[in-house]
Coordinates of C-alpha atoms and ligand atoms in Angstrom, one line a residue:
X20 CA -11.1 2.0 6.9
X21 CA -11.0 1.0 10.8
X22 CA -13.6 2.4 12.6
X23 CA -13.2 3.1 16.8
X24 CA -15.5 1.0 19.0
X25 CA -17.7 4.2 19.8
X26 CA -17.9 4.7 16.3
X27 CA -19.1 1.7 15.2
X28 CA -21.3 1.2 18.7
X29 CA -23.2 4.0 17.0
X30 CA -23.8 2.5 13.7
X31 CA -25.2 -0.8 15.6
X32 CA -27.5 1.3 18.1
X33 CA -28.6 3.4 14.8
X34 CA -29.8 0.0 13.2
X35 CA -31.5 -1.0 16.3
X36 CA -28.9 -3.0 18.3
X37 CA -29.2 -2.9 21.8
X38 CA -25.9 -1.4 23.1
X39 CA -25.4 0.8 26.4
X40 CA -24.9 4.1 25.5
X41 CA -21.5 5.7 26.2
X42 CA -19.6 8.7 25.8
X43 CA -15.5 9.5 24.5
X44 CA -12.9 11.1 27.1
X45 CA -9.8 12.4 26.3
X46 CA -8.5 13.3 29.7
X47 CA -9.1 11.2 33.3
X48 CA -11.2 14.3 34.5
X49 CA -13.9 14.1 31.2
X50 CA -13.8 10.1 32.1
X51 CA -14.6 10.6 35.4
X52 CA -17.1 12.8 35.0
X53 CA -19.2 10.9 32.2
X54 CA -18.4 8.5 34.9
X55 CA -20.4 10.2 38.1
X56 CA -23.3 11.0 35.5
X57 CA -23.6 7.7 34.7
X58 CA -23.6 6.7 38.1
X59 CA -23.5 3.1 39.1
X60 CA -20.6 0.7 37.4
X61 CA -18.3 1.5 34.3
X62 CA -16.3 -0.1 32.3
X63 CA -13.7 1.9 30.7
X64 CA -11.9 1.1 27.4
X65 CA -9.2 2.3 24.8
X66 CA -10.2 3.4 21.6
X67 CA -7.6 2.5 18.9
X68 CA -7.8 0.0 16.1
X69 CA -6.6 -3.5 17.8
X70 CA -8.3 -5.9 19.5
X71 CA -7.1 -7.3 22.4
X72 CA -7.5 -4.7 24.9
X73 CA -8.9 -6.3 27.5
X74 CA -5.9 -8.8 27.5
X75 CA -3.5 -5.8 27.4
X76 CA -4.9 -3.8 30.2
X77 CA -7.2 -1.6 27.9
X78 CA -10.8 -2.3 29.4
X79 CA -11.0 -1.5 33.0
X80 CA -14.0 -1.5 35.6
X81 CA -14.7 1.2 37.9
X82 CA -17.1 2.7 40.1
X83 CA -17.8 6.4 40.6
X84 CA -15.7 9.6 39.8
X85 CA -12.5 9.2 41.6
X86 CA -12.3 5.1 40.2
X87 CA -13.1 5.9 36.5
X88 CA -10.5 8.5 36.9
X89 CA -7.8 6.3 37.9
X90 CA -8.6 3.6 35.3
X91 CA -8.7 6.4 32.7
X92 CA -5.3 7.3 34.0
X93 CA -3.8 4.0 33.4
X94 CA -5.5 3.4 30.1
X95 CA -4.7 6.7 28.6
X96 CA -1.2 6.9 27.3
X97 CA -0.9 3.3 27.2
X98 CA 0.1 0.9 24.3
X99 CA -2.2 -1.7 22.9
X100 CA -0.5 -3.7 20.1
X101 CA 2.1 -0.6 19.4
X102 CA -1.4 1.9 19.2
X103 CA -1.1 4.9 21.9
X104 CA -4.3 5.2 23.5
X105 CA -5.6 8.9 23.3
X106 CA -9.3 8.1 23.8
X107 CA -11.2 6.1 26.1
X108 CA -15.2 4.9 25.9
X109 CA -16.9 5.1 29.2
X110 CA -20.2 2.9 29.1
X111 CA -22.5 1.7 32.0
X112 CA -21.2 -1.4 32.7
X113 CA -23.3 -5.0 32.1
X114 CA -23.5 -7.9 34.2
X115 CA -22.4 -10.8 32.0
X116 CA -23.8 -14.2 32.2
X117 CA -22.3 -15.3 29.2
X118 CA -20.2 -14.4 26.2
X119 CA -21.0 -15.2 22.6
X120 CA -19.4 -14.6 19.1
X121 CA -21.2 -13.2 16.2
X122 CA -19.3 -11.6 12.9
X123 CA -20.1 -10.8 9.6
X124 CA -16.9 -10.3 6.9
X125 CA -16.9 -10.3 3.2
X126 CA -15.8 -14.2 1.9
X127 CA -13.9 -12.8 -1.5
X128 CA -13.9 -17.0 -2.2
X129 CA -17.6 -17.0 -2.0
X130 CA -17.6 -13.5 -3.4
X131 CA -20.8 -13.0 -0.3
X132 CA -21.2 -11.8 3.0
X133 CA -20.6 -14.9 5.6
X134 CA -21.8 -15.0 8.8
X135 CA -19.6 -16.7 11.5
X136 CA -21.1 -17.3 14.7
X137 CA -19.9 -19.0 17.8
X138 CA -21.0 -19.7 21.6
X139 CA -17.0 -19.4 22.8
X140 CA -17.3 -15.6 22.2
X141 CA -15.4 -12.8 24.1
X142 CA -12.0 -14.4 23.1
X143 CA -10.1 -14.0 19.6
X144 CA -12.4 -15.6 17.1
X145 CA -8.7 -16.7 15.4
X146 CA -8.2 -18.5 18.7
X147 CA -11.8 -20.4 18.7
X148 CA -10.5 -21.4 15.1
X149 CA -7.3 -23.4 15.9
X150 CA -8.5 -24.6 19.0
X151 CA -12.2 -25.5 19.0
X152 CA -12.9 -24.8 15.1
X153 CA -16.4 -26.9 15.7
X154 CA -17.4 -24.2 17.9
X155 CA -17.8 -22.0 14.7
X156 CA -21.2 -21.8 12.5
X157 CA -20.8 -20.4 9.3
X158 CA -23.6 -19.7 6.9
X159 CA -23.1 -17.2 3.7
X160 CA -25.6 -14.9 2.7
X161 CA -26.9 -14.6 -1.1
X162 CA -27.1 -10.9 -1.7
X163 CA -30.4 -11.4 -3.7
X164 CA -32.3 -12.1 -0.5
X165 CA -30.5 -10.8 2.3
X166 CA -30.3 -12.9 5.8
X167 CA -33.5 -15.2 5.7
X168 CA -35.2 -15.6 9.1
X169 CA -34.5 -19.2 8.9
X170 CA -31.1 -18.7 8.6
X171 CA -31.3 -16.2 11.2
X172 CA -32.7 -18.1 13.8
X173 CA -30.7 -21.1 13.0
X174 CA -27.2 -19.4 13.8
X175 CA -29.3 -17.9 16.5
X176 CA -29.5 -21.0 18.1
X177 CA -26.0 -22.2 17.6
X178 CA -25.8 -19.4 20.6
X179 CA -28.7 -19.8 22.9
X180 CA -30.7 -23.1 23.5
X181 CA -34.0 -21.0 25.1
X182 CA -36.2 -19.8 22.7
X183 CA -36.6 -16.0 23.6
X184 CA -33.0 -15.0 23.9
X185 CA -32.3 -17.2 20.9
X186 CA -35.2 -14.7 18.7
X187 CA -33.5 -11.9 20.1
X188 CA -30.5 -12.9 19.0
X189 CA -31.9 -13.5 15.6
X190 CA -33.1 -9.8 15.4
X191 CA -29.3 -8.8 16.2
X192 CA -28.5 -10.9 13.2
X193 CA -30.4 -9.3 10.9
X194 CA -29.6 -5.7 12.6
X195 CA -26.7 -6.6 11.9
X196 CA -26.7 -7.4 8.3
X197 CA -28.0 -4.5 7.6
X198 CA -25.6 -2.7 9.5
X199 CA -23.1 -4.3 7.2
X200 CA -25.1 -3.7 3.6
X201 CA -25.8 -0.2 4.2
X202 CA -22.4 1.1 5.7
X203 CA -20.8 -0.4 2.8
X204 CA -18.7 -2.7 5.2
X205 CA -16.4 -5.6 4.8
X206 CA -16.5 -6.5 8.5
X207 CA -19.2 -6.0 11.1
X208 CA -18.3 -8.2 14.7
X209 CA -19.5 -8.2 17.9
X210 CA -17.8 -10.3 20.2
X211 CA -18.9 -10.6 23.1
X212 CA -22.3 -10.5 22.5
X213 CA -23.6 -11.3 26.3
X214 CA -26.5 -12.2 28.0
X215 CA -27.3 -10.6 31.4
X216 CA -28.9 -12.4 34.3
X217 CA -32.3 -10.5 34.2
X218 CA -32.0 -11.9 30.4
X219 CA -31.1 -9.0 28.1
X220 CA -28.8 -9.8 25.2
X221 CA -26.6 -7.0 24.4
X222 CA -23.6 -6.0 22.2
X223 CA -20.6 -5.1 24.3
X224 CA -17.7 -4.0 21.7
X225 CA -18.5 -3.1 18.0
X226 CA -15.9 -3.9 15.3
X227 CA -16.6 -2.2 11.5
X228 CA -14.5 -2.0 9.0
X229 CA -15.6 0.2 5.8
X230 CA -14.4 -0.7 2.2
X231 CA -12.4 2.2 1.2
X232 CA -14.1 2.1 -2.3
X233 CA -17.6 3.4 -0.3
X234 CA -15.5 6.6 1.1
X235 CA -16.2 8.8 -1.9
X236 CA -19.6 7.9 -2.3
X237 CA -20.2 8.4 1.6
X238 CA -19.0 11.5 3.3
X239 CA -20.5 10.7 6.1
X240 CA -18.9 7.5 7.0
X241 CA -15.8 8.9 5.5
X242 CA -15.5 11.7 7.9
X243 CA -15.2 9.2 10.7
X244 CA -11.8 8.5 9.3
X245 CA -9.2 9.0 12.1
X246 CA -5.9 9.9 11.0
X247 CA -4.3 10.2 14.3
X248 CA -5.1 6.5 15.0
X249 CA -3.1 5.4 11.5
X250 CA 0.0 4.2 10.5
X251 CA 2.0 7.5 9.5
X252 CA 2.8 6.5 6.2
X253 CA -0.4 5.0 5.4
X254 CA -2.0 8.7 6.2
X255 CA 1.4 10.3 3.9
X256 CA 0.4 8.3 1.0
X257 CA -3.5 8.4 0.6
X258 CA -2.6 12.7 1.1
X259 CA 0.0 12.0 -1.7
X260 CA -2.4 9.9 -4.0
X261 CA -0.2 6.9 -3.7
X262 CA -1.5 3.5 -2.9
X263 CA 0.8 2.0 -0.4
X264 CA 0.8 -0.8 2.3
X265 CA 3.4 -0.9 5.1
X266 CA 5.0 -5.0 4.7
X267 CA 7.6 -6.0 7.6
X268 CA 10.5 -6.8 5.2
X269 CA 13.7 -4.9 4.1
X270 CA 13.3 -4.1 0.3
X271 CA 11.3 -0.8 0.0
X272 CA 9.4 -1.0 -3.4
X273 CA 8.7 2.1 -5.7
X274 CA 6.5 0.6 -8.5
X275 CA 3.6 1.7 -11.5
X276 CA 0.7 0.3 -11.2
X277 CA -1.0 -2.5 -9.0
X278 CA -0.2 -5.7 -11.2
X279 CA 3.5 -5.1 -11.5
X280 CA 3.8 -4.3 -7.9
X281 CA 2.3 -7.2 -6.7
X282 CA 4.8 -9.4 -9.0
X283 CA 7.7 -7.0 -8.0
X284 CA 7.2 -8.2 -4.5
X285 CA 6.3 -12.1 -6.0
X286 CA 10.2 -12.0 -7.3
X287 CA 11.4 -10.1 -4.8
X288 CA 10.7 -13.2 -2.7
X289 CA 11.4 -15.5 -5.3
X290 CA 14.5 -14.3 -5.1
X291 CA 14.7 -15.1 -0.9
X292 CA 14.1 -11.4 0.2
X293 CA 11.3 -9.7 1.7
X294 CA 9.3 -6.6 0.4
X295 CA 8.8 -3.4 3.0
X296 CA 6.2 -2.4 1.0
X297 CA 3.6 -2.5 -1.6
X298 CA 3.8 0.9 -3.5
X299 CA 1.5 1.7 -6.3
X300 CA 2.7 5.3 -7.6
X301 CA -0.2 5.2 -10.5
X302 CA 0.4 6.1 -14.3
X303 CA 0.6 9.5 -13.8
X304 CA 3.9 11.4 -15.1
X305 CA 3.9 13.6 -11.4
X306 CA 7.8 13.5 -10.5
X307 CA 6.4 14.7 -7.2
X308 CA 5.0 11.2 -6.0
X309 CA 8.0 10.2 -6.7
X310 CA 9.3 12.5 -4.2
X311 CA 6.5 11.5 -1.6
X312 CA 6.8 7.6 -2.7
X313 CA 10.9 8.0 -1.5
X314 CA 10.0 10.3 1.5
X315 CA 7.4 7.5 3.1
X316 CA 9.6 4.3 1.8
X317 CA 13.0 5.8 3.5
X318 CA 11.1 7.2 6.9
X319 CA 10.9 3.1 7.4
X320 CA 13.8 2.0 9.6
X321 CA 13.5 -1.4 8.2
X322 CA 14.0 -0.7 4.8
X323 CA 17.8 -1.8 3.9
X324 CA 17.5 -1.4 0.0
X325 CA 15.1 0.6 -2.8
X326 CA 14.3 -1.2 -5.9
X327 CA 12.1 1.1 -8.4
X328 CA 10.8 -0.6 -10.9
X329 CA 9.0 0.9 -13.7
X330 CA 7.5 0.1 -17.0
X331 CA 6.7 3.0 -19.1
X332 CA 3.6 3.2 -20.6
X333 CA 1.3 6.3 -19.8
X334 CA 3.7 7.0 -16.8
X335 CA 6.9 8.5 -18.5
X336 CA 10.2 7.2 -17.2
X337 CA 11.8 10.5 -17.6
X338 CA 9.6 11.6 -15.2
X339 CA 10.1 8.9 -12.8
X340 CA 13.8 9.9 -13.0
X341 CA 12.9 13.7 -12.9
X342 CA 11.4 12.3 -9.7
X343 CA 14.4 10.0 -8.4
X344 CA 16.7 13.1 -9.0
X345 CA 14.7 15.7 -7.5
X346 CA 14.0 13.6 -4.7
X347 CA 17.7 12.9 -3.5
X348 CA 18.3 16.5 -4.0
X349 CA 15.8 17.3 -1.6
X350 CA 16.7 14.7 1.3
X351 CA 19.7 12.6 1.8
X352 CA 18.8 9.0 0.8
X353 CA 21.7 6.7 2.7
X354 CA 20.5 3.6 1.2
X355 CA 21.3 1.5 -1.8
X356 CA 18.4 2.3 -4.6
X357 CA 18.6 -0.3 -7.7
X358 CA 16.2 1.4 -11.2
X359 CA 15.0 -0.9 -13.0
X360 CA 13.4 0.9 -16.1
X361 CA 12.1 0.0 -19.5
X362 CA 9.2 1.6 -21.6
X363 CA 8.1 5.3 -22.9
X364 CA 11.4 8.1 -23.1
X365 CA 13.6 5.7 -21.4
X366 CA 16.7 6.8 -23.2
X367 CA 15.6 10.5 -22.3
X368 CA 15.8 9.2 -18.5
X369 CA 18.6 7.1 -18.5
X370 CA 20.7 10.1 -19.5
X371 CA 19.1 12.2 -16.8
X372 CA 20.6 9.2 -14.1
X373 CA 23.4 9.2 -16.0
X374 CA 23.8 12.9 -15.5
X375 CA 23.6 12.3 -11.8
X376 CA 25.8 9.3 -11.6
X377 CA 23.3 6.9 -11.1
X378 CA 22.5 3.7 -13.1
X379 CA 19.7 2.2 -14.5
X380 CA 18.8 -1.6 -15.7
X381 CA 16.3 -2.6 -17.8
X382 CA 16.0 -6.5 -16.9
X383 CA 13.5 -6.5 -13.8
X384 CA 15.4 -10.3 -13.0
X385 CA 18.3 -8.8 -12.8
X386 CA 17.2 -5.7 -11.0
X387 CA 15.1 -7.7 -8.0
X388 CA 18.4 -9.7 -7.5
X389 CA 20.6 -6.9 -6.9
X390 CA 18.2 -5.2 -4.4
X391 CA 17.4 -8.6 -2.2
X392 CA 21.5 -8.7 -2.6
X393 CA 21.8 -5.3 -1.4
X394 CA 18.9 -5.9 1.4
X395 CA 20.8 -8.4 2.9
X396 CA 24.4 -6.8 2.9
X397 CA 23.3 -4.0 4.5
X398 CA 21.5 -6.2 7.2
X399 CA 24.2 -7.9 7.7
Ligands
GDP420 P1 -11.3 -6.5 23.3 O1 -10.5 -7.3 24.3 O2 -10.5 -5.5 22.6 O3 -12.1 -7.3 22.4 O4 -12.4 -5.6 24.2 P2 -13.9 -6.0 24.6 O5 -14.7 -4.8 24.5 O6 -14.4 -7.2 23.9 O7 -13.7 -6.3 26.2 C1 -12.9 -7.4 26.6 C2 -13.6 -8.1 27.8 O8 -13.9 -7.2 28.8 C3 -15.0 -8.7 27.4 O9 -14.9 -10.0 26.8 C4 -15.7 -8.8 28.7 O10 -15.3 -10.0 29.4 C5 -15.1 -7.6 29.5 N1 -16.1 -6.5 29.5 C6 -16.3 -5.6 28.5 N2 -17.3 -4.8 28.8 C7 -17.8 -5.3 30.0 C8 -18.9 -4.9 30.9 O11 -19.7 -3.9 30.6 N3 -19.1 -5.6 32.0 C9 -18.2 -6.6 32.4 N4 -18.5 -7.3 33.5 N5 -17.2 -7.0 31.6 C10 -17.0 -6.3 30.4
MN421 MN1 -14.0 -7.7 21.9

């Protein structure tokens, strides 16, 4: 789960990370008027889930009511990466003397927290990494022990050549591991992390990404979820129980269970097509995710073809056709759909397709092949 800026600015202050302090507008007037009783500088930024604001127009400076007012004008409203901009962050603005890099993600090669740090911070980290990849320190943490001072101080001063900005830096470190243990995160960045003039170090924008599997456990962090600030579907299918990521290809995917997806979508590009979607609908017999699995898949304007495939085990197939049937009584579906079914009461629910007028295969080869075929006729 993607957490705003002034969300996860919070967590890092909470931990001790010095970060001005900052308040969330939703109109030009509020911004403004966080603004006056700031007094002094501002900076004003979008809150959605992309980087890249400042690039894009999303972080503006400005100085007193009427300023802050017009930069929260242009900013609200605005597209960043496709992501309208309903809220903005207004924060005392810092005086930047220079801009470092510091992140913290979850290596699943390692299987362990690694630390990336780099000097050539404020910019894309990806971009550092093609361009100037020996600007990048990495050092992975053994869970066992945590981030060891040594380490600390050596990534530290990676950053910083003096000696008291590079211990402060070292503190954020470890402020920030902790940040990233305890939240249950797979991502924790700060980039920039600046230094001031009168020499402050200080965390400008906050980046935290919570592992979905430490929602249930922690209401608290779960309750930061935003669902105005998600991909539609995405929200439609965690409210339907249906595990589902948006893809950018043609061939919407309706399949049971996680491994069969992910080789659905394997062949599916074996076969030289490109899957919309991964769709888990679980081994429940619910004909009703069906329903919601074919309302989410077909609200995609990409999608060109629908290729269910399903292997009966606990799920029944009779079900899933319950479902299929159901669901294109319920809404029009205008696209080619291809069933590929095999398993538990699948002569009960090739009969109930047949009663229908649809058709279903039982050869998942021969099933992917029709729907990259159909994908791309109808593209055409
Ligand atoms: P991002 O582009 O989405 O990563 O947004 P950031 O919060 O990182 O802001 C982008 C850039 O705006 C930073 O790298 C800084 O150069 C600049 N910026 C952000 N906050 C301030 C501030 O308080 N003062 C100044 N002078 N510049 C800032
Ligand atoms: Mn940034």
């Amino acid at each position: 789960m993607n957490l705003h800026e002034y969300q996860a600015r919070d967590l890092l202050r909470a931990a001790g990370i010095p970060v001005p302090a900052g308040e969330v507008a939703d109109t030009p007037e509020r911004a403004g008027e966080i603004a006056a009783g700031l007094g002094g500088r501002v900076v004003i930024k979008a809150q959605v889930h992309a980087g890249g604001r400042g690039k894009a127009g999303g972080v503006k400076l400005a100085s007193g009511r009427a300023e802050a007012m017009k930069a929260a004008g242009a900013i609200l409203g605005m597209k960043v990466k496709g992501l309208t901009v309903t809220k903005v962050l207004v924060a005392p603005a810092a005086e930047i003397s220079s801009e470092s890099y510091v992140g913290l993600l979850l290596d699943r090669e390692t299987q362990r927290p690694v630390f990336m740090v780099s000097p050539a911070g404020g910019v894309d980290i990806e971009e550092v990494a093609a361009t100037a990849p020996e600007k990048i320190t990495r050092v992975a943490v053994d869970l066992r022990y945590g981030l060891l001072a040594h380490q600390a101080l050596g990534l530290a001063l990676r950053l910083y050549d003096d000696f008291p900005r590079a211990r402060t830096a070292a503190g954020i470190l470890q402020q920030l591991y902790r940040v990233f243990v305890e939240n249950g995160a797979q991502l924790a960045e700060i980039n920039p992390l600046v230094t001031t003039p009168d020499g402050q170090v200080l965390a400008l924008d906050a980046k935290v990404v919570i592992d979905d599997n430490e929602l249930d456990r922690r209401p608290d962090l779960a309750a930061l979820r935003d669902e105005s600030a998600e991909a539609p579907a995405e929200v439609a299918a965690r409210r339907a129980g249906l595990t589902f990521i948006k893809l950018d290809g043609n061939v919407g995917c309706v399949v049971n269970g996680a491994g069969l997806a992910m080789a659905t979508m394997d062949l599916v590009k074996f076969y030289g097509g490109e899957p919309a979607n991964f769709l888990d609908i679980g081994g429940s017999s619910n004909p009703e995710k069906v329903v919601n699995a074919l309302r989410i898949i077909t609200s995609d304007p990409n999608v060109r073809a629908i290729l269910f495939n399903i292997f009966g085990g606990i799920t029944r197939t009779d079900d899933v056709a319950n479902g299929i049937v159901t669901a294109m009584g319920r809404f029009k579906v205008e696209l080619p759909v291809v069933i590929r079914l095999t398993g538990t009461n699948e002569t009960e629910a090739v009969r109930i397709l047949e009663g229908v007028g649809m058709r279903a295969l039982a050869d998942m080869d021969e099933a992917v092949k029709q729907a990259v075929a159909l994908a791309r006729g109808a593209a055409a």
